[in-house]
XYZ file of C-alpha atoms in Angstrom:
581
model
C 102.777 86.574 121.041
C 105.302 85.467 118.733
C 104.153 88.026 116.141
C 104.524 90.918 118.008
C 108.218 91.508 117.754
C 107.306 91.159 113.717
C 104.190 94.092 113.576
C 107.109 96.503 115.600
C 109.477 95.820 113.183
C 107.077 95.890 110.186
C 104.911 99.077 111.585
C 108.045 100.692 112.049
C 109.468 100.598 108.552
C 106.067 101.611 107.589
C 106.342 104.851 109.539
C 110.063 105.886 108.230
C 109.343 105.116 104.510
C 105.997 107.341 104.553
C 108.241 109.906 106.815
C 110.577 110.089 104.142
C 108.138 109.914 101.227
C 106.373 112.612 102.997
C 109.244 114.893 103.399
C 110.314 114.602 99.489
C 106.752 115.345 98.629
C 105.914 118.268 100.684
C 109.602 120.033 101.335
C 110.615 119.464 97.198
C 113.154 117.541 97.831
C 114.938 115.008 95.259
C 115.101 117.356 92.065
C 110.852 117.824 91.938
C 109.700 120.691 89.371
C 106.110 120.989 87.726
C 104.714 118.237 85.428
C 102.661 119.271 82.582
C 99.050 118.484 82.769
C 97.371 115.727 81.394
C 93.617 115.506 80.383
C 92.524 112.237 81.472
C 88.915 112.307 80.028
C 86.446 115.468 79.231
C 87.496 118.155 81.289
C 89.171 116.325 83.922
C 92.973 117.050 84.181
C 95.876 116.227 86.552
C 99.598 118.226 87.360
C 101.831 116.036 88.538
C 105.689 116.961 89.210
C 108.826 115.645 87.663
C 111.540 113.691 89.685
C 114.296 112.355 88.886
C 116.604 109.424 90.147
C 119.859 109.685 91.434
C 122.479 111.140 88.940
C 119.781 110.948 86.057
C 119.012 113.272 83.846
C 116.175 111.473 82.859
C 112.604 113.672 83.871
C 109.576 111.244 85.244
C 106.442 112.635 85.982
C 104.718 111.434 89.173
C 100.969 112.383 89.808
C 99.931 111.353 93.552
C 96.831 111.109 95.472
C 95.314 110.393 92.098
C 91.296 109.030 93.118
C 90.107 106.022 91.550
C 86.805 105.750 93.527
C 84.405 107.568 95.391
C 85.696 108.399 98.784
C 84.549 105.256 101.173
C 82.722 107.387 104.174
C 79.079 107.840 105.376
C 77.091 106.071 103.618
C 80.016 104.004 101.263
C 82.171 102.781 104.750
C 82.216 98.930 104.537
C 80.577 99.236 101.195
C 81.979 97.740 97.799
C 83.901 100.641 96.048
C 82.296 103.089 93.340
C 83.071 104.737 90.357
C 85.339 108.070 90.821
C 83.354 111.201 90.333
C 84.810 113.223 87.591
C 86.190 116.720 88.435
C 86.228 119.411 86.084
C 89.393 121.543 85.600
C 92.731 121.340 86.912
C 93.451 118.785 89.568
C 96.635 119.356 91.894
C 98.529 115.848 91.795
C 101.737 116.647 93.400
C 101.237 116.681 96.829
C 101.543 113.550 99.028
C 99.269 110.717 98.963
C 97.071 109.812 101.955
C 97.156 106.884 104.184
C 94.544 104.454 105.035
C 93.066 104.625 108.550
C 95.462 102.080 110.420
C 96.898 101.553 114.150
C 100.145 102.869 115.090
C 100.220 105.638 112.945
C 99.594 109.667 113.546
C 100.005 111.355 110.769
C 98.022 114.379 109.094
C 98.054 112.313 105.782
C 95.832 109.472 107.852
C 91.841 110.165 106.649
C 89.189 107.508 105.331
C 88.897 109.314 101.839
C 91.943 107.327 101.208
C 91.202 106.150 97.582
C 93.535 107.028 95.619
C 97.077 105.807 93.559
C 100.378 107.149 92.642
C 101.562 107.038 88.787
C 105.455 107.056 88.030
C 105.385 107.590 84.064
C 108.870 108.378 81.799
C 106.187 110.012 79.121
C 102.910 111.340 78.669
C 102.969 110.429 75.297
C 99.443 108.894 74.484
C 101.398 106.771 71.479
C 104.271 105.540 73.969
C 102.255 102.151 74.913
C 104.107 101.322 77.561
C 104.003 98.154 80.336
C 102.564 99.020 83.751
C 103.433 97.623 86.996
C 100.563 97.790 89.257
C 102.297 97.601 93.072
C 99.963 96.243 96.303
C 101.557 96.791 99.736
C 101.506 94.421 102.643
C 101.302 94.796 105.797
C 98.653 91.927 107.053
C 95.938 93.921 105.130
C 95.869 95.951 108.052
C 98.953 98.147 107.663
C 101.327 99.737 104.546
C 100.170 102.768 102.148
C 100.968 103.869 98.718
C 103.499 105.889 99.819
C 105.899 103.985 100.721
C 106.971 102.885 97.840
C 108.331 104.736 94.545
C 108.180 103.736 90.834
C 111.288 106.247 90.063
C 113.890 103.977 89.367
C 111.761 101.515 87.762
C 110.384 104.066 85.238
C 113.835 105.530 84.613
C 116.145 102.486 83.974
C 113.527 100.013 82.623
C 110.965 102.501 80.669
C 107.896 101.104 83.021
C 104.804 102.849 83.834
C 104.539 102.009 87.917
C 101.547 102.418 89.816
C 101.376 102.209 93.561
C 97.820 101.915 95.253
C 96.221 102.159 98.611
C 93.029 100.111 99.641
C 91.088 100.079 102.863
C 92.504 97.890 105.630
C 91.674 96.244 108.477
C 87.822 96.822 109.724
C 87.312 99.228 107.300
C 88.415 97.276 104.396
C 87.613 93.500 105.811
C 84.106 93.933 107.747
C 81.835 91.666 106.849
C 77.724 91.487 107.318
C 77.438 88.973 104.027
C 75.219 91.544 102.096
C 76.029 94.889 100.071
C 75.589 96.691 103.557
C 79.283 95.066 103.747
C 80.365 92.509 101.862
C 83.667 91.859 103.444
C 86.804 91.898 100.831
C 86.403 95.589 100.285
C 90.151 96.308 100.163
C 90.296 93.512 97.385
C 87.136 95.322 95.626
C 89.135 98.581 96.080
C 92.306 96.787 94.116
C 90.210 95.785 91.431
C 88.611 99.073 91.026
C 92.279 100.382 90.892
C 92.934 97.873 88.151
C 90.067 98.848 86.222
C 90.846 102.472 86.427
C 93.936 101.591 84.950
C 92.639 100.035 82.559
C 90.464 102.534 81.571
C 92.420 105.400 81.720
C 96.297 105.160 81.395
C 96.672 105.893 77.816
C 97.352 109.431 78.165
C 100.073 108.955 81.005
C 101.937 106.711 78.129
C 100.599 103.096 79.461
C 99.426 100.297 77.408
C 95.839 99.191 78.687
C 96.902 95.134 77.788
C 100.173 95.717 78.976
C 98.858 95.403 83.045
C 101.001 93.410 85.397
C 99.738 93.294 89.074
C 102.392 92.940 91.350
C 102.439 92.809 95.576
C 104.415 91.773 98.207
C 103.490 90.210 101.800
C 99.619 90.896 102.250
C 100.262 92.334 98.739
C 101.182 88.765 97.111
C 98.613 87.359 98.787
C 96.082 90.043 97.146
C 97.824 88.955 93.989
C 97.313 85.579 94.520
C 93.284 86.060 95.413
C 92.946 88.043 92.205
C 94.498 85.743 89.841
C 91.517 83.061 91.539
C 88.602 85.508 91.339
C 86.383 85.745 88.090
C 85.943 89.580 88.983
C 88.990 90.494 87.509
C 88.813 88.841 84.314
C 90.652 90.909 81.574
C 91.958 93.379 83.720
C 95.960 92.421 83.490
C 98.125 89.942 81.638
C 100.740 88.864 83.933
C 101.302 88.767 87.776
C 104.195 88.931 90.396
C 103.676 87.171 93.840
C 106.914 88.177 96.075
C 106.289 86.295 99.688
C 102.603 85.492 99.689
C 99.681 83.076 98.262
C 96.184 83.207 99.135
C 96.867 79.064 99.680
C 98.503 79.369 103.031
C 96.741 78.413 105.941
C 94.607 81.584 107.848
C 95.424 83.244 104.926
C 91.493 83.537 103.769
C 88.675 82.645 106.052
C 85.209 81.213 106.072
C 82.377 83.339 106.305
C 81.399 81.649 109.474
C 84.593 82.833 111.156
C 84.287 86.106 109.917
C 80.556 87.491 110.962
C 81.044 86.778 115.080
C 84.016 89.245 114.433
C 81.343 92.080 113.504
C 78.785 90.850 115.760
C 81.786 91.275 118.805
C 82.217 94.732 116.913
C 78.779 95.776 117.448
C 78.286 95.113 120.541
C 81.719 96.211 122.000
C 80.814 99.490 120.577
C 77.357 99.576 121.937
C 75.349 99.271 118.839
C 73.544 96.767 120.775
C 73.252 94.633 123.721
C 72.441 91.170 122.422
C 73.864 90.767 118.741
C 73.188 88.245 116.941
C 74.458 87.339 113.837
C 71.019 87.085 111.927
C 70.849 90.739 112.647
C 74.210 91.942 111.540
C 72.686 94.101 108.667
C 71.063 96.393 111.430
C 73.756 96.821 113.166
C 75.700 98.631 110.146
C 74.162 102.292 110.210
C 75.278 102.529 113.866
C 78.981 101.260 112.862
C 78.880 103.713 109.817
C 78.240 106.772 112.568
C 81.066 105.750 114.919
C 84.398 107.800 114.869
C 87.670 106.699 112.887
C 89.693 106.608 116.120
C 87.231 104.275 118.147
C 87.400 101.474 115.246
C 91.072 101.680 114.840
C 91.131 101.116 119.022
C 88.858 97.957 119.114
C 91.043 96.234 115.891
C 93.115 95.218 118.470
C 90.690 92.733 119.591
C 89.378 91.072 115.980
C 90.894 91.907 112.971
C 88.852 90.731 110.028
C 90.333 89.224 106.899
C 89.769 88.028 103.326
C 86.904 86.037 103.399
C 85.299 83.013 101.049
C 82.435 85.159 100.219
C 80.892 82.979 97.091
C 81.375 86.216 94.736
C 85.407 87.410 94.797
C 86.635 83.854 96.572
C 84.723 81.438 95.233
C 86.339 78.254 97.469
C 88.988 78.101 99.411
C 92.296 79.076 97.340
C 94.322 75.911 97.849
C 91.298 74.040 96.572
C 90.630 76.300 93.785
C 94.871 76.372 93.059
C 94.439 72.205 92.913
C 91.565 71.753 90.637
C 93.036 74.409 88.236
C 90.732 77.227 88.649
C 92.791 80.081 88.048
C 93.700 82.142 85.055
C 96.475 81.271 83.217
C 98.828 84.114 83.288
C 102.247 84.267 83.167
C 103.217 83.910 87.112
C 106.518 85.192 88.830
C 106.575 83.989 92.824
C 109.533 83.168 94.889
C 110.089 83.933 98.709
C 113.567 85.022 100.730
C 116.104 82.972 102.334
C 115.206 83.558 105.780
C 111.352 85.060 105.878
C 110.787 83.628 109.093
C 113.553 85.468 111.059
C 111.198 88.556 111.493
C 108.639 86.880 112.896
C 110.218 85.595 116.449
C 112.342 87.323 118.845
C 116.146 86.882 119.106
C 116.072 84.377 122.160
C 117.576 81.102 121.613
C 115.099 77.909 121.713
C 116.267 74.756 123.587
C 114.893 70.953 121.943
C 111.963 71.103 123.972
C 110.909 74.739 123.586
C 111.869 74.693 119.920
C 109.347 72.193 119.763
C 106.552 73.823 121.976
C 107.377 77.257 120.085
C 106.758 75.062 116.640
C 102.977 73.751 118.398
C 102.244 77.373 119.574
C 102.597 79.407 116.169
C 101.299 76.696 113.889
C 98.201 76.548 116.466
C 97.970 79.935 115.103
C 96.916 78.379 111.321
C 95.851 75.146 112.147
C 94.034 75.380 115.618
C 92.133 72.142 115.235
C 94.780 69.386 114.436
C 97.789 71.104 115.583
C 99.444 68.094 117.484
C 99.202 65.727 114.067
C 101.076 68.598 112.955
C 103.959 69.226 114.787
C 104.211 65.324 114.548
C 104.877 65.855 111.028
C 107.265 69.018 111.545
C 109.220 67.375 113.881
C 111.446 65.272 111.956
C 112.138 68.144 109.556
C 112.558 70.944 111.993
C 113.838 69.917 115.794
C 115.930 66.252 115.200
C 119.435 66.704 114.670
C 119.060 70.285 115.216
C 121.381 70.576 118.189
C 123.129 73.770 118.571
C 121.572 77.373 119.693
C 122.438 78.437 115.871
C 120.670 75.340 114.492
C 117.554 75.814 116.844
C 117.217 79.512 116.024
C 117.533 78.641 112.074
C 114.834 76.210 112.470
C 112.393 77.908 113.891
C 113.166 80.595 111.251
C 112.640 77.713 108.822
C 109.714 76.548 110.183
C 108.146 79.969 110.136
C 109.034 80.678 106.526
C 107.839 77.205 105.287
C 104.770 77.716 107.139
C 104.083 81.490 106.287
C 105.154 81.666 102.837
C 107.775 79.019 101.142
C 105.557 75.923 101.544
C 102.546 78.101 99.752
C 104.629 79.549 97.141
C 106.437 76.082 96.084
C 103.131 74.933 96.029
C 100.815 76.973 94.064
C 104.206 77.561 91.697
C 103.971 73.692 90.816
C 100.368 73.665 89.798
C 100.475 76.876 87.955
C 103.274 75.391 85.822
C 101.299 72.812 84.541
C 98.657 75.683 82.854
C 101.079 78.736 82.441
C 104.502 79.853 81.913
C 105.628 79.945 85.931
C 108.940 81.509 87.132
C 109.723 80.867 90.535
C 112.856 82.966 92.593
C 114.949 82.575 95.923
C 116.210 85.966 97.205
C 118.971 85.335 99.702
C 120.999 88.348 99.639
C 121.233 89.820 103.272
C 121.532 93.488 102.979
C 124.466 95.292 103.996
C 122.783 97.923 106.405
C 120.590 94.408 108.113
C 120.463 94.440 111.698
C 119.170 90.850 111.481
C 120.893 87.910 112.923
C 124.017 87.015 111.626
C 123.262 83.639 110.892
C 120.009 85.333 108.720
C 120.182 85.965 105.198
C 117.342 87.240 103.826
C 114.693 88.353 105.626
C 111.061 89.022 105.216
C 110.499 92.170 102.306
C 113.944 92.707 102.354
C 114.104 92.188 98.637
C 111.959 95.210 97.552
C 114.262 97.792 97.629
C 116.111 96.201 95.205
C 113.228 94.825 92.892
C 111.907 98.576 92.785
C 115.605 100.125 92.604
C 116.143 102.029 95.989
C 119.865 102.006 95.602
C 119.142 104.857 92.846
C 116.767 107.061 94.715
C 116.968 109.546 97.275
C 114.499 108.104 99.532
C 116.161 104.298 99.451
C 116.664 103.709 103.299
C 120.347 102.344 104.135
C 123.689 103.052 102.538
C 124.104 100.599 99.910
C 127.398 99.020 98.591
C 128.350 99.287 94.813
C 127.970 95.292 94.415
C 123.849 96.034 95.544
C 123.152 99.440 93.101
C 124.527 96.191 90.459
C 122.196 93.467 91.656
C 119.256 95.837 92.178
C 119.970 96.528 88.463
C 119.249 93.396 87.520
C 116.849 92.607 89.744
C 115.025 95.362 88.117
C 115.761 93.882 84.259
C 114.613 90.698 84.990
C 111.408 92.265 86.834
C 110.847 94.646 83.830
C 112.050 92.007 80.862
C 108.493 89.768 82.755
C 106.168 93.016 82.725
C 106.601 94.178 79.326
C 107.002 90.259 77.639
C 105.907 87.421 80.470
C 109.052 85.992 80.334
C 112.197 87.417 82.608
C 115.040 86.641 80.048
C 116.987 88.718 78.177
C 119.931 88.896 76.130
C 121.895 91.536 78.942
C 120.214 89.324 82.068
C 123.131 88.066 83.616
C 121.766 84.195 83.604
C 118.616 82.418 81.618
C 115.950 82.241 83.926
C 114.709 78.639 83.333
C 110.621 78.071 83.757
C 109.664 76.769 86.703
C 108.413 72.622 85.841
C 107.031 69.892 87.565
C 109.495 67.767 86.615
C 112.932 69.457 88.014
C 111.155 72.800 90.144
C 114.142 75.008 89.075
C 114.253 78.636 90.705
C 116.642 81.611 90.021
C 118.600 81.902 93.466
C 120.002 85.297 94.430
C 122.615 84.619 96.588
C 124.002 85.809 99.597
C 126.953 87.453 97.316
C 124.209 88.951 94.986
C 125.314 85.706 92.257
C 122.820 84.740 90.502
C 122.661 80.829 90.199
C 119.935 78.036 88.904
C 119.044 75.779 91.349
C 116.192 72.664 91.890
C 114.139 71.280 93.900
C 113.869 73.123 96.622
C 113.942 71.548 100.113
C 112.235 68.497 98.435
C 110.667 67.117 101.968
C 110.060 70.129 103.825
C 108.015 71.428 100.372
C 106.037 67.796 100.051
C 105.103 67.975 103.824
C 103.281 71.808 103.183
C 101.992 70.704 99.564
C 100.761 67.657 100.796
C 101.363 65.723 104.328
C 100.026 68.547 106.550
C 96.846 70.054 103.739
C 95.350 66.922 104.588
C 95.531 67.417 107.939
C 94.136 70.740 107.645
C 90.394 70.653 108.645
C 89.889 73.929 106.871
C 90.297 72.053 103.523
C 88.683 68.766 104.809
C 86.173 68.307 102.327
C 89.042 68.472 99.220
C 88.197 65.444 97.627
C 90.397 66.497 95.026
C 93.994 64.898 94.577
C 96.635 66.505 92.463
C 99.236 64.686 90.888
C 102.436 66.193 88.866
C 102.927 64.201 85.737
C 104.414 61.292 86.036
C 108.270 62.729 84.750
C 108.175 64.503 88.684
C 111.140 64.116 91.198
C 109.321 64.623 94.099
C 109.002 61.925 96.746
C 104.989 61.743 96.249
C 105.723 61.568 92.188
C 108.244 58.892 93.246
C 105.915 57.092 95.779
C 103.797 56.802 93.398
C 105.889 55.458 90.534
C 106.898 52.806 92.900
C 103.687 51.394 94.483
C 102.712 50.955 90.560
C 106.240 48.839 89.535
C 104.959 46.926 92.846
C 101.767 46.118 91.111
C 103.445 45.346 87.727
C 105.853 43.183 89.585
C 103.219 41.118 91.387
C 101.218 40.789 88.169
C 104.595 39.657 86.498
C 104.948 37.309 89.357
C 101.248 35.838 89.036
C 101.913 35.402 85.781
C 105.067 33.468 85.915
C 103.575 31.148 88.586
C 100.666 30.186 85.870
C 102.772 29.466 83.297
């Protein structure tokens, strides 16, 4: 309920981007002539065309609707992806990409052989060995495609190879029968196979195979966040960008025992058989494999499946696995926006005791089973003292974020610290053409047109001001500086972008002005309540026996708890001492 004015809003961006994508594409808009062709491997060859940003002379060859698997239909739907079958000859790779199967959208680009990833390259030069920025769209694994987002100002300004994939969503790409028939996490084995592809095979586009950064916003980050966990993708990239997302946050990944009474509802709402049962799922699958595109994407309005723990690409739950250190150690950029929660609720102003209902009804949402200990916890940080219609309306917003994808963020980014070089971001610049509310900076994804450089392509949506083509410029240097090194810093970046620590938890904050300042310690109680207060109270992650401490330099209240409880116990034996003397 309070989601819904967020999947209009988010569903509808969707739709205009891949409008406008699809218009440059197919009408030649934007300065597009022929690539030449590059020979991938044997006989196999793709023609691309060349674009070009905004007032650049500079050429960049794009190749679309390039396939990196075997198409996922018949036989493969709900199956783990496969190797590409090689073509011989000339490959067309300038037309426009298709989209995933997916609800609210009619388009004549929509088709399951959806497979495939788009390459923005300033050279074809096979001795150029250049960084690649590997982009996953959100969109609640269930929405988003390729399309909608371009490398061309990326690969112009910053020399970097980007690379834009699409993965199956929703049933198709999250169906689970726990066995190869479907092994749920299909769009995350589809995002691997991308990777690998990559990997494999970007050399003659001008890309450095151990020069890989995986990158995603939203769904996206989360994806990120799951891949930097999972032993499958060992090898495959060296650094990793997490923009509003971790795979930590609560109904973020589920257990397999949520997850297989979502297919067994599936089967039998779609008459595959009368009495399901789960110990039969495996049966059911040929009959799901025969049913029609359009009837699945109806019936994902009921269930929805989701990233699961499937003991082969999620080993544990992520906050567990993000706690006991079981991750690879990466270099890590993750930050979050001012104001993510304001597109999740609509524009209506809470009172004290609806802001506090509204706070129990969307974190029953994520934590259905001890929801009122909860709130009891949120309440002091969210609804006391906040007693004007602005204040109410900013902390729900707040709430929201935190909950979503601050709290998550703040704390995966002060465990990965401790392991790898961790930079962490605040983007709080509300953008001029925002229709938000005016007390919003901010708001959720409104930082990737300026991370991938709208302001300096023809298909950026909005009028921008000069001030934002500036700060999407260096945006895009720090971004770049972390892709081709692992660290954001430059000489021409206009402030040193200090590590993350445990100790001080600085952040680069973008402000509302577009300044960039250095700031610490973000919301210091809010961020202890999601890292640590409310995971406990989380029956999801009830059988953590693990506890994870900063060192013992941290400014946190929990750090600082515990430094006091021990001067306590040195005091008392100081005392006991004393008295025997």
């Amino acid at each position: 309920m309070l989601q819904s004015s967020s999947l209009r809003y988010k569903m509808g961006s969707s739709v205009l981007r891949i409008g406008c994508s699809f218009i440059l594409c197919c009408l030649g808009l934007g300065g597009q002539t022929t690539a030449s062709i590059v020979t991938i491997r044997g006989t196999s060859q793709l023609r691309g065309t060349i674009e070009y940003a905004i007032n650049s002379t500079k050429p960049i060859q794009v190749f679309r609707a390039v396939p990196y698997a075997k198409p996922p239909v018949d036989a493969m739907r709900f199956k783990a992806p496969e190797d590409v079958e090689w073509w011989n000859g000339e490959r067309n790779a300038s037309g426009a990409s298709p989209i995933c199967p997916q609800q609210g959208m009619s388009s004549p680009l929509m088709k399951e052989d959806c497979l495939t990833l788009d390459i923005y390259t300033p050279t074809i030069d096979v001795n150029a060995s250049l960084a690649i920025q590997i982009w996953i769209h959100g969109g609640a694994f269930k929405d988003g495609s390729s399309s909608e987002f371009q490398g061309i100002a990326m690969a112009t300004y910053e020399n970097v190879i980007f690379i834009s994939i699409n993965y199956r969503l929703g049933i198709l790409g999250f169906l689970t029968s726990n066995s190869s028939e479907a092994p749920g996490n299909q769009g995350l084995w589809d995002q691997r196979q991308a990777f690998m592809w990559v990997k494999e095979n970007i050399k003659p586009f001008g890309g450095d195979p151990n020069k890989i950064t995986i990158s995603g916003e939203s769904a996206g980050s989360i994806a990120v966040s799951a891949h930097i966990l999972s032993p499958k993708t060992e090898g495959l990239f060296e650094q990793a960008i997490s923009q509003s997302g971790t795979a930590t946050a609560a109904a973020r990944v589920s257990l397999m025992k949520q997850e297989l009474p979502k297919t067994q509802l599936l089967a039998q709402t779609i008459g595959c058989c009368t009495n399901c049962t789960i110990s039969e799922l495996d049966g059911y699958m040929a009959c799901l494999r025969n049913v029609t595109i359009e009837k699945i994407l109806d019936l994902q309005s009921y269930t929805t499946p989701q990233p699961v723990i499937d003991n082969n690409y999620i080993l544990d739950n992520p906050y567990n696995m993000y706690t006991q250190g079981k991750f690879k150690h990466v270099p890590y950029l993750i930050g979050f926006n001012g104001d993510e929660g304001a597109n999740f609720y609509d524009k209506s102003i809470p009172s004290r005791s609806s802001l506090k209902e509204l706070i129990k009804q969307y974190a029953s949402d994520f934590y259905p089973e001890n929801v009122d200990a909860i709130v009891e916890v949120a309440v002091p940080l969210y609804v006391d003292g906040r007693d004007t219609d602005k204040d109410r309306a900013v902390a729900l917003s707040d709430f929201i974020g935190d909950l979503r994808y601050i709290g998550p963020s703040n704390d995966v980014g002060r465990k990965y610290t401790q392991v790898a070089p961790t930079f962490m971001y605040r983007f709080a610049h509300r953008p001029s053409s925002s229709t938000r509310q005016q007390w919003a900076s901010a708001g959720h994804a409104d930082e990737i047109q300026y991370t991938q450089g709208d302001p300096f392509v023809n298909h950026g949506s909005g009028s921008y001001t000069e001030n934002e083509k500036i700060l999407s410029g260096q945006i895009m240097r720090y971004w770049a500086n972390f892709i081709k090194s692992g660290s954001p810093n430059s000489e021409d970046t206009p402030l040193q972008w200090s590590r993350f620590d445990c100790k001080e938890k600085g952040y680069l904050n973008i402000e509302q002005d577009g300044k960039f300042t250095s700031q610490k310690d973000y919301n210091v109680d809010r961020m202890f309540a999601w890292a640590e207060t409310i995971p406990k109270l989380d029956s999801f992650r009830k059988n953590n026996q693990t506890t994870w401490k900063c060192d013992s330099t941290d400014t946190s209240r929990g750090a600082t708890l515990f430094s006091f409880n021990i001067q306590c116990v040195l005091l008392m034996v100081l005392v006991d001492l004393i008295s025997w003397l």
